[in-house]
Tab-separated table of C-alpha atoms in Angstrom:
chain	number	residue	atom	x	y	z
A	1478	GLY	CA	-7.352	11.931	10.898
A	1479	GLU	CA	-3.832	11.316	9.687
A	1480	ASN	CA	-2.645	13.139	6.565
A	1481	VAL	CA	0.600	12.328	4.773
A	1482	GLU	CA	2.242	14.657	2.293
A	1483	GLN	CA	5.021	13.493	0.002
A	1484	HIS	CA	7.520	15.425	-2.125
A	1485	PRO	CA	8.612	15.577	-4.829
A	1486	SER	CA	6.012	13.994	-7.074
A	1487	THR	CA	8.655	13.216	-9.700
A	1488	LEU	CA	12.393	12.879	-9.356
A	1489	SER	CA	14.948	12.274	-12.094
A	1490	VAL	CA	18.544	11.421	-11.266
A	1491	GLN	CA	21.603	10.166	-13.057
A	1492	GLU	CA	22.736	6.641	-12.324
A	1493	GLY	CA	25.067	6.675	-9.333
A	1494	ASP	CA	23.592	9.815	-7.803
A	1495	SER	CA	21.561	9.889	-4.610
A	1496	ALA	CA	17.801	10.355	-4.368
A	1497	VAL	CA	15.885	11.757	-1.429
A	1498	ILE	CA	12.115	11.637	-0.941
A	1499	LYS	CA	10.469	13.462	1.938
A	1500	CYS	CA	7.192	12.957	3.765
A	1501	THR	CA	5.401	14.804	6.516
A	1502	TYR	CA	2.573	13.545	8.667
A	1503	SER	CA	0.034	15.241	10.865
A	1504	ASP	CA	-0.885	12.794	13.641
A	1505	SER	CA	1.669	12.793	16.442
A	1506	ALA	CA	0.338	9.402	17.541
A	1507	SER	CA	1.675	7.728	14.396
A	1508	ASN	CA	4.473	5.354	15.307
A	1509	TYR	CA	5.216	3.238	12.245
A	1510	PHE	CA	6.479	4.534	8.906
A	1511	PRO	CA	7.006	2.103	6.016
A	1512	TRP	CA	8.197	2.822	2.504
A	1513	TYR	CA	6.917	0.880	-0.483
A	1514	LYS	CA	8.219	0.584	-4.031
A	1515	GLN	CA	5.718	-0.065	-6.793
A	1516	GLU	CA	6.653	-0.903	-10.348
A	1517	LEU	CA	4.105	-0.343	-13.092
A	1518	GLY	CA	1.141	-2.710	-12.786
A	1519	LYS	CA	2.646	-4.568	-9.843
A	1520	ARG	CA	2.116	-4.816	-6.117
A	1521	PRO	CA	3.702	-2.386	-3.656
A	1522	GLN	CA	6.795	-3.968	-2.119
A	1523	LEU	CA	7.970	-3.027	1.358
A	1524	ILE	CA	11.561	-1.802	1.062
A	1525	ILE	CA	12.247	-0.390	4.508
A	1526	ASP	CA	10.358	0.775	7.559
A	1527	ILE	CA	11.084	2.652	10.760
A	1528	ARG	CA	9.404	2.842	14.103
A	1529	SER	CA	9.134	5.837	16.348
A	1530	ASN	CA	11.666	4.594	18.863
A	1531	VAL	CA	14.566	5.045	16.403
A	1532	GLY	CA	15.761	7.990	14.339
A	1533	GLU	CA	17.488	6.234	11.476
A	1534	LYS	CA	17.604	2.847	9.820
A	1535	LYS	CA	19.780	1.638	6.980
A	1536	ASP	CA	19.669	-1.349	4.669
A	1537	GLN	CA	22.481	-1.390	2.105
A	1538	ARG	CA	21.817	1.514	-0.299
A	1539	ILE	CA	18.550	2.514	1.351
A	1540	ALA	CA	18.123	4.509	4.528
A	1541	VAL	CA	15.216	6.144	6.289
A	1542	THR	CA	15.370	8.957	8.826
A	1543	LEU	CA	12.627	10.037	11.194
A	1544	ASN	CA	12.213	13.321	13.023
A	1545	LYS	CA	9.266	12.910	15.374
A	1546	THR	CA	9.447	16.447	16.678
A	1547	ALA	CA	9.070	17.893	13.198
A	1548	LYS	CA	6.811	15.021	12.077
A	1549	HIS	CA	8.716	14.223	8.970
A	1550	PHE	CA	10.601	11.237	7.591
A	1551	SER	CA	12.738	10.730	4.525
A	1552	LEU	CA	13.926	7.969	2.229
A	1553	HIS	CA	17.498	8.107	0.984
A	1554	ILE	CA	18.726	5.965	-1.889
A	1555	THR	CA	22.441	6.093	-2.627
A	1556	GLU	CA	24.286	4.935	-5.748
A	1557	THR	CA	21.037	4.768	-7.689
A	1558	GLN	CA	20.632	2.212	-10.444
A	1559	PRO	CA	18.156	2.061	-13.370
A	1560	GLU	CA	16.292	-0.742	-11.608
A	1561	ASP	CA	15.504	1.671	-8.786
A	1562	SER	CA	13.133	3.425	-11.212
A	1563	ALA	CA	9.602	3.040	-9.828
A	1564	VAL	CA	6.981	4.848	-7.799
A	1565	TYR	CA	7.787	5.121	-4.111
A	1566	PHE	CA	5.112	5.584	-1.457
A	1567	CYS	CA	5.602	6.586	2.141
A	1568	ALA	CA	2.999	5.766	4.739
A	1569	ALA	CA	2.224	6.486	8.363
A	1570	SER	CA	0.320	4.336	10.801
A	1571	PRO	CA	-1.775	6.199	13.372
A	1572	ASN	CA	-2.714	2.848	14.907
A	1573	THR	CA	-2.158	-0.814	14.157
A	1574	ASP	CA	-5.277	-0.958	12.049
A	1575	LYS	CA	-4.328	1.107	9.047
A	1576	LEU	CA	-1.731	2.827	6.916
A	1577	ILE	CA	-2.208	6.244	5.398
A	1578	PHE	CA	-0.221	6.621	2.197
A	1579	GLY	CA	1.475	9.608	0.680
A	1580	THR	CA	0.775	10.620	-2.897
A	1581	GLY	CA	3.807	8.867	-4.327
A	1582	THR	CA	7.072	9.864	-6.011
A	1583	ARG	CA	7.947	8.704	-9.491
A	1584	LEU	CA	11.703	8.112	-9.527
A	1585	GLN	CA	13.514	7.835	-12.843
A	1586	VAL	CA	17.161	6.838	-12.881
A	1587	PHE	CA	18.870	7.543	-16.183
A	1588	PRO	CA	21.856	5.415	-17.234
B	1488	GLY	CA	7.709	-15.612	3.931
B	1489	ALA	CA	4.705	-13.230	4.106
B	1490	VAL	CA	3.259	-13.979	0.669
B	1491	VAL	CA	-0.164	-12.694	-0.315
B	1492	SER	CA	-1.991	-13.897	-3.397
B	1493	GLN	CA	-4.965	-12.351	-5.126
B	1494	HIS	CA	-7.354	-13.790	-7.669
B	1495	PRO	CA	-8.255	-13.035	-10.374
B	1496	SER	CA	-5.518	-10.781	-11.684
B	1497	ARG	CA	-7.797	-9.325	-14.328
B	1498	VAL	CA	-11.529	-9.375	-14.807
B	1499	ILE	CA	-13.811	-7.828	-17.377
B	1500	CYS	CA	-17.516	-7.790	-16.671
B	1501	LYS	CA	-20.700	-6.237	-17.922
B	1502	SER	CA	-22.373	-3.363	-16.138
B	1503	GLY	CA	-24.790	-4.576	-13.483
B	1504	THR	CA	-23.017	-7.821	-12.671
B	1505	SER	CA	-21.143	-8.658	-9.466
B	1506	VAL	CA	-17.487	-9.545	-9.225
B	1507	LYS	CA	-15.725	-11.355	-6.390
B	1508	ILE	CA	-12.016	-10.893	-5.682
B	1509	GLU	CA	-10.143	-13.216	-3.345
B	1510	CYS	CA	-7.152	-12.354	-1.199
B	1511	ARG	CA	-5.149	-15.086	0.512
B	1512	SER	CA	-2.223	-15.106	2.882
B	1513	LEU	CA	-0.202	-18.149	1.880
B	1514	ASP	CA	2.288	-18.618	4.703
B	1515	PHE	CA	1.010	-16.667	7.662
B	1516	GLN	CA	-2.163	-15.990	9.581
B	1517	ALA	CA	-3.683	-12.708	8.508
B	1518	THR	CA	-5.524	-11.343	11.479
B	1519	THR	CA	-6.204	-8.165	9.545
B	1520	MET	CA	-6.719	-7.640	5.842
B	1521	PHE	CA	-7.068	-4.374	3.995
B	1522	TRP	CA	-8.623	-3.483	0.671
B	1523	TYR	CA	-7.313	-0.591	-1.397
B	1524	ARG	CA	-8.291	0.989	-4.649
B	1525	GLN	CA	-5.742	2.599	-6.923
B	1526	PHE	CA	-6.479	4.798	-9.917
B	1527	PRO	CA	-3.847	5.226	-12.640
B	1528	LYS	CA	-0.834	7.216	-11.467
B	1529	GLN	CA	-2.400	7.789	-8.078
B	1530	SER	CA	-1.845	6.608	-4.549
B	1531	LEU	CA	-3.480	3.736	-2.711
B	1532	MET	CA	-6.823	4.641	-1.220
B	1533	LEU	CA	-7.865	2.515	1.738
B	1534	MET	CA	-11.408	1.237	1.279
B	1535	ALA	CA	-11.883	-0.971	4.312
B	1536	THR	CA	-10.207	-2.948	7.057
B	1537	SER	CA	-11.369	-6.420	7.948
B	1538	ASN	CA	-10.564	-8.578	10.937
B	1539	GLU	CA	-11.163	-12.298	10.879
B	1540	GLY	CA	-14.615	-13.175	12.090
B	1541	SER	CA	-15.935	-9.649	12.416
B	1542	LYS	CA	-17.530	-7.037	10.198
B	1543	ALA	CA	-15.323	-4.856	8.066
B	1544	THR	CA	-14.685	-1.232	8.927
B	1545	TYR	CA	-15.212	0.987	5.913
B	1546	GLU	CA	-13.511	4.300	5.257
B	1547	GLN	CA	-15.607	7.393	4.855
B	1548	GLY	CA	-17.227	7.612	1.451
B	1549	VAL	CA	-16.985	3.891	0.677
B	1550	GLU	CA	-20.385	2.241	0.213
B	1551	LYS	CA	-20.464	-0.920	2.301
B	1552	ASP	CA	-23.467	-2.290	0.401
B	1553	LYS	CA	-21.615	-1.930	-2.877
B	1554	PHE	CA	-18.280	-3.297	-1.721
B	1555	LEU	CA	-19.025	-6.382	0.356
B	1556	ILE	CA	-16.096	-7.689	2.367
B	1557	ASN	CA	-15.904	-11.050	4.053
B	1558	HIS	CA	-12.986	-12.259	6.166
B	1559	ALA	CA	-14.128	-15.742	7.053
B	1560	SER	CA	-10.778	-17.258	7.934
B	1561	LEU	CA	-7.270	-16.251	8.943
B	1562	THR	CA	-6.057	-16.781	5.394
B	1563	LEU	CA	-8.880	-15.541	3.184
B	1564	SER	CA	-10.726	-12.309	2.604
B	1565	THR	CA	-13.044	-11.541	-0.294
B	1566	LEU	CA	-14.230	-8.309	-1.841
B	1567	THR	CA	-17.411	-8.410	-3.888
B	1568	VAL	CA	-18.204	-5.451	-6.101
B	1569	THR	CA	-21.974	-5.599	-6.459
B	1570	SER	CA	-23.869	-4.232	-9.438
B	1571	ALA	CA	-20.645	-2.993	-10.972
B	1572	HIS	CA	-20.634	0.091	-13.177
B	1573	PRO	CA	-17.941	1.576	-15.407
B	1574	GLU	CA	-16.898	4.017	-12.683
B	1575	ASP	CA	-15.968	1.008	-10.525
B	1576	SER	CA	-13.233	0.125	-13.000
B	1577	SER	CA	-9.965	0.312	-11.116
B	1578	PHE	CA	-7.005	-1.586	-9.705
B	1579	TYR	CA	-8.022	-3.259	-6.438
B	1580	ILE	CA	-5.235	-4.393	-4.103
B	1581	CYS	CA	-5.457	-6.258	-0.860
B	1582	SER	CA	-2.901	-6.411	1.900
B	1583	ALA	CA	-2.568	-8.517	4.997
B	1584	SER	CA	-0.895	-8.248	8.355
B	1585	GLY	CA	-0.712	-10.800	11.081
B	1586	SER	CA	1.440	-13.339	12.838
B	1587	GLY	CA	3.270	-16.568	12.234
B	1588	GLY	CA	6.328	-15.372	10.349
B	1589	ALA	CA	4.986	-12.106	9.013
B	1590	GLY	CA	7.224	-10.002	11.227
B	1591	TRP	CA	5.614	-7.265	13.241
B	1592	THR	CA	1.835	-7.529	13.330
B	1593	ASP	CA	1.387	-4.087	11.778
B	1594	THR	CA	3.544	-4.756	8.706
B	1595	GLN	CA	1.343	-4.995	5.641
B	1596	TYR	CA	2.148	-7.281	2.738
B	1597	PHE	CA	0.374	-6.650	-0.521
B	1598	GLY	CA	-1.264	-8.922	-3.031
B	1599	PRO	CA	-0.547	-8.483	-6.754
B	1600	GLY	CA	-3.795	-6.633	-7.394
B	1601	THR	CA	-6.849	-7.167	-9.569
B	1602	ARG	CA	-7.589	-4.979	-12.526
B	1603	LEU	CA	-11.333	-4.655	-12.905
B	1604	THR	CA	-12.845	-3.343	-16.113
B	1605	VAL	CA	-16.594	-2.827	-16.237
B	1606	LEU	CA	-18.044	-2.437	-19.702
């Protein structure tokens, strides 16, 4: 089955710097890759997603890149702000019935 | 759009009792609902996938007789933890995907979660 690895597990950056989180997946059939942000005790919120027919997608300060050949995808956050502090999860969808999540990255943005 | 509610948000019960958690899609038809379990500082572990009107599909290692899932309508799924024990204490989160304003049918929208504590 699908396996998703995520790195780093923790990431600390200064406000205004960029943050990059990387994920790799194992199932070449996966074709949908969402990223979720989860604040402590709250629900995961979808922040951006990408499908296998594109290589990059951007939404303001957030971008996601996908390399299907290498089976990895990354989340890029520019001009980080303290409110970006949260746990970020990547996921891969081997079919329309499920998402397999990475282990999460705890991002801390220091003012 | 694409709002998912979950009830209750917190529940404390005695060992041996059963607890029912409801998951509702408020503004779209959820053809598929998912139930996850999340331990502190860990990732989301998929427990089961349910499609409206059919039996749930459980992930390996999840006891279907202990975690009863019902998806009776396009807007409601329930998870019942039967004969709960302290090791069942966890954060349970549902998600839903579907049609009618929820974007792509594979996009999952999460409920706020239910924190279950079994004494």
